[in-house]
Coordinates of C-alpha atoms and ligand atoms in Angstrom, one line a residue:
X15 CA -38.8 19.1 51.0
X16 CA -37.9 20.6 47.5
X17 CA -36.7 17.6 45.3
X18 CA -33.2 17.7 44.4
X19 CA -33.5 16.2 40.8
X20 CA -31.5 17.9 38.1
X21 CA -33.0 19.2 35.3
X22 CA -32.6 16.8 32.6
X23 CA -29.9 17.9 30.1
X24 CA -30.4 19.4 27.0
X25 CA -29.6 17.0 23.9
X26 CA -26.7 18.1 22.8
X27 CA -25.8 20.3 19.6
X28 CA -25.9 17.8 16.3
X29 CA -22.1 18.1 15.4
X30 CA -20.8 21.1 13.0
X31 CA -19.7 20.5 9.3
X32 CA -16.0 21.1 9.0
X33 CA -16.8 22.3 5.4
X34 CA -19.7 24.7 5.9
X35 CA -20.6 25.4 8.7
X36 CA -23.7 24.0 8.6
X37 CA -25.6 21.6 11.1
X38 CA -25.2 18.1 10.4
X39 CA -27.7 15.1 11.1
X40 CA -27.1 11.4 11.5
X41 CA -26.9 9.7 8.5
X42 CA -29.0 7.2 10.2
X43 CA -31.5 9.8 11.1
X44 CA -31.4 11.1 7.3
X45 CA -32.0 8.0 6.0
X46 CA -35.0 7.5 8.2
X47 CA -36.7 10.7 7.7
X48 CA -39.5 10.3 5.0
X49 CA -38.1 14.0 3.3
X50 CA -35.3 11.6 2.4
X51 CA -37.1 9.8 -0.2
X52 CA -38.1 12.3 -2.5
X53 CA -34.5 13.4 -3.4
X54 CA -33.3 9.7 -3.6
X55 CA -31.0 10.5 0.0
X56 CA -32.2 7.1 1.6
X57 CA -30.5 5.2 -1.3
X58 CA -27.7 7.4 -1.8
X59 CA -27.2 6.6 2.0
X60 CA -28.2 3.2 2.1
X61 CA -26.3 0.9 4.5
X62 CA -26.6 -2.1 2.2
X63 CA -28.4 -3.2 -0.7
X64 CA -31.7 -4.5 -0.6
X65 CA -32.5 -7.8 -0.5
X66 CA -35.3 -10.0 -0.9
X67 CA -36.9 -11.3 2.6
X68 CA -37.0 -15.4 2.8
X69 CA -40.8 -14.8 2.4
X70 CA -40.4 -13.3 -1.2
X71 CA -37.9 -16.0 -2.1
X72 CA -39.8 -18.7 -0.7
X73 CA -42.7 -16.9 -2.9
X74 CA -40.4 -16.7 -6.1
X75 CA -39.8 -20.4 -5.2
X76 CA -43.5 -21.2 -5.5
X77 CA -44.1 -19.6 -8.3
X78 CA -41.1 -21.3 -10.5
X79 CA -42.6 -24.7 -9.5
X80 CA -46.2 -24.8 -10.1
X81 CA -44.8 -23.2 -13.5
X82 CA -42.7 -26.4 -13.9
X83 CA -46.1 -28.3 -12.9
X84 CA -47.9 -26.6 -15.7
X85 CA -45.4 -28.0 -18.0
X86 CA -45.2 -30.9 -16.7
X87 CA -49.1 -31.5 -17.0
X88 CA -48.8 -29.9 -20.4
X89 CA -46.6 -32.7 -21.3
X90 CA -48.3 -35.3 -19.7
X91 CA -51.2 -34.3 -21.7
X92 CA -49.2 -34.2 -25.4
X93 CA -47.9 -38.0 -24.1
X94 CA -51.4 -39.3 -23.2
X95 CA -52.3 -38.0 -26.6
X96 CA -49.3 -38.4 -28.7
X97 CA -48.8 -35.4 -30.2
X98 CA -45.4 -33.8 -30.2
X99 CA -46.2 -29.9 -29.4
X100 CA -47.6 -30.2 -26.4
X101 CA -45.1 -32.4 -25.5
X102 CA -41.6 -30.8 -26.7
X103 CA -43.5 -27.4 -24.9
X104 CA -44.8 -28.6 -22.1
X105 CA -41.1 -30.2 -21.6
X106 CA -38.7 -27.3 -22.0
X107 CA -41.7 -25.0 -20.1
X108 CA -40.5 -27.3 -17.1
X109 CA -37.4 -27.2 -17.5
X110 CA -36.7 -23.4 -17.9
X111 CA -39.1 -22.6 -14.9
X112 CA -37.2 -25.0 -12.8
X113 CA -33.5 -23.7 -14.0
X114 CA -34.6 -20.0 -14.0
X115 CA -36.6 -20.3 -10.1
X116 CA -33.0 -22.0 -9.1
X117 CA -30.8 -19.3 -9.9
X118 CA -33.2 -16.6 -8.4
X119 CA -33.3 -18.3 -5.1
X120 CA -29.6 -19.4 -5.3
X121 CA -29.2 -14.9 -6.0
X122 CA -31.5 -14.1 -3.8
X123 CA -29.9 -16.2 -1.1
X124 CA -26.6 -15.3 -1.5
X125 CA -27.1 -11.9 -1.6
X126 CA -29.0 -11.9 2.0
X127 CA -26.1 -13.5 3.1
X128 CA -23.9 -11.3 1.8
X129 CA -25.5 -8.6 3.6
X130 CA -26.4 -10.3 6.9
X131 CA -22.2 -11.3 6.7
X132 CA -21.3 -7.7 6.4
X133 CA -23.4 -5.8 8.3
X134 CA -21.2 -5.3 11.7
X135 CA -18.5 -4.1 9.0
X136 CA -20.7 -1.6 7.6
X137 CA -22.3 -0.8 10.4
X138 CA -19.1 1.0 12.5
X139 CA -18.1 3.3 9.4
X140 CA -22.0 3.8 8.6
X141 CA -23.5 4.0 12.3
X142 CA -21.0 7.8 13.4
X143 CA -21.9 9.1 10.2
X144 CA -23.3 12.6 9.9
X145 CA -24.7 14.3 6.6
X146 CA -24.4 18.1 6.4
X147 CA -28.0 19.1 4.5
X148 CA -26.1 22.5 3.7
X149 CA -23.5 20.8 1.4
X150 CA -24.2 17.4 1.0
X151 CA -21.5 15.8 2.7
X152 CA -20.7 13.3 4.4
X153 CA -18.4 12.7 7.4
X154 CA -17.4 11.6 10.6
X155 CA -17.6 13.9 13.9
X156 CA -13.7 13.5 15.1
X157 CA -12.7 11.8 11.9
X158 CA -13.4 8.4 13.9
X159 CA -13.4 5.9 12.4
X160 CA -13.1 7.7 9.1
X161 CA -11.6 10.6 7.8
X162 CA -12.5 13.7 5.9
X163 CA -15.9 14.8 3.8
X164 CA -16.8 12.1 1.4
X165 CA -20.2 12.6 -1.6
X166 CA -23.0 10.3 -0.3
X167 CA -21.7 8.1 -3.7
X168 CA -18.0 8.4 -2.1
X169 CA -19.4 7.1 1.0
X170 CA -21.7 4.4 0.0
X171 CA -18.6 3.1 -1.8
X172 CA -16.7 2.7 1.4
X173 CA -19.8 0.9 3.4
X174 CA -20.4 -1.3 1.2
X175 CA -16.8 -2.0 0.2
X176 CA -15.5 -2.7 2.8
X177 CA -18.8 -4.8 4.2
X178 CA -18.1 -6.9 1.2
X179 CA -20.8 -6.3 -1.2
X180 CA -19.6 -3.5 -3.8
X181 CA -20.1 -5.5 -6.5
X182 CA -23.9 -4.5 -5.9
X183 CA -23.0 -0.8 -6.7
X184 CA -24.7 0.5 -9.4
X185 CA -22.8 3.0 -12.0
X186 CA -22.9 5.9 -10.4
X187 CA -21.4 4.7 -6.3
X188 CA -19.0 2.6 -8.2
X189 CA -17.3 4.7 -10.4
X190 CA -16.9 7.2 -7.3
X191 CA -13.0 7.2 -5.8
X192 CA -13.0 7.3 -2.2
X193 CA -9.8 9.8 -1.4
X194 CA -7.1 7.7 0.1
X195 CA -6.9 8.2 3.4
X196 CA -10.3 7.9 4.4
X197 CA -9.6 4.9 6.2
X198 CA -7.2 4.9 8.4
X199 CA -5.1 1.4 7.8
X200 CA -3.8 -1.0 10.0
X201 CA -0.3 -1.9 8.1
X202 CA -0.5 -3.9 5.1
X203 CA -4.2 -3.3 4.5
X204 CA -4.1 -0.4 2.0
X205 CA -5.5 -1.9 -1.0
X206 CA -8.5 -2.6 -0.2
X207 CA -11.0 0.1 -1.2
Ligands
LIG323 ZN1 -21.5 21.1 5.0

């Protein structure tokens, strides 16, 4: 008895840029391909900034203290033997490894929870992203849920905007104007990006 299973259906035809003509591929696809690295497209793309992992922080974390031990031993040392040097040193070497490995972890945490807070935000205006490879745009098959073709700059701008962690944009995303519009608003929202 010949089996009736359809053929499986062809993957369907990547969506057409609206400015060129051209084939367009999943950002998310993009970012992933190795290619993307050489020209810098996986950054310009990125859905967020990078962040250390817990392991580097708890690392950084380490290495601040047994700094501060080194100074403390230091001015153990100076105290057992009454000179001042070693003491004063050994002192302020503590201090500044225990001040400086504070505000690295206290960065380094708040900017993984920064991210971790705004990635279902960035990931809806990130995730239906296409990239046209023919002129470098970005947009939106259907305009949903953004509108028009943006720069990859323009586009990071809005991601990370509106995920709540622009301020990690460096010159060249921040300075780029996203064209109003882009985001359709619910009423009363519109100042946002
Ligand atoms: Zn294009």
């Amino acid at each position: 008895m010949p089996s009736q299973t359809p053929p499986p259906p062809a993957p369907p035809a990547p969506p057409v840029c609206a400015g060129c003509g051209a084939p367009t591929r999943r950002v998310a696809d993009t970012v992933a391909d190795p290619a993307s690295l050489h020209d810098d497209l996986a950054d310009r793309l990125a859905k967020a900034p990078a962040v250390a992992s817990r392991g580097t922080t708890a690392l950084h974390a380490v290495e601040g203290l047994i700094m501060a031990g080194v100074g403390i031993a230091l001015a153990e040392g100076g105290l057992a033997g009454h000179t001042t040097v070693p003491t004063v040193g050994g002192t302020l070497l503590a201090l500044i490894a225990l001040t400086g490995t504070a505000l690295v972890v206290r960065n380094e945490t708040r900017g993984r929870a920064a991210v971790t807070a705004g990635e279902p935000r960035a990931d809806a205006l990130w995730r239906p992203a296409h990239h046209c490879p023919g002129c470098a745009s970005v947009s939106c098959p259907g305009g949903e849920p953004w509108q028009g073709r943006l720069t990859p700059e323009q586009f990071r701008k809005l991601v990370w905007t509106e995920a709540g962690y622009g301020g990690e944009l460096e010159e060249r995303a921040r300075t780029a104007d996203v064209p109003p519009g882009t985001l359709p608003r619910p009423r009363g929202a519109e100042n946002h990006v």
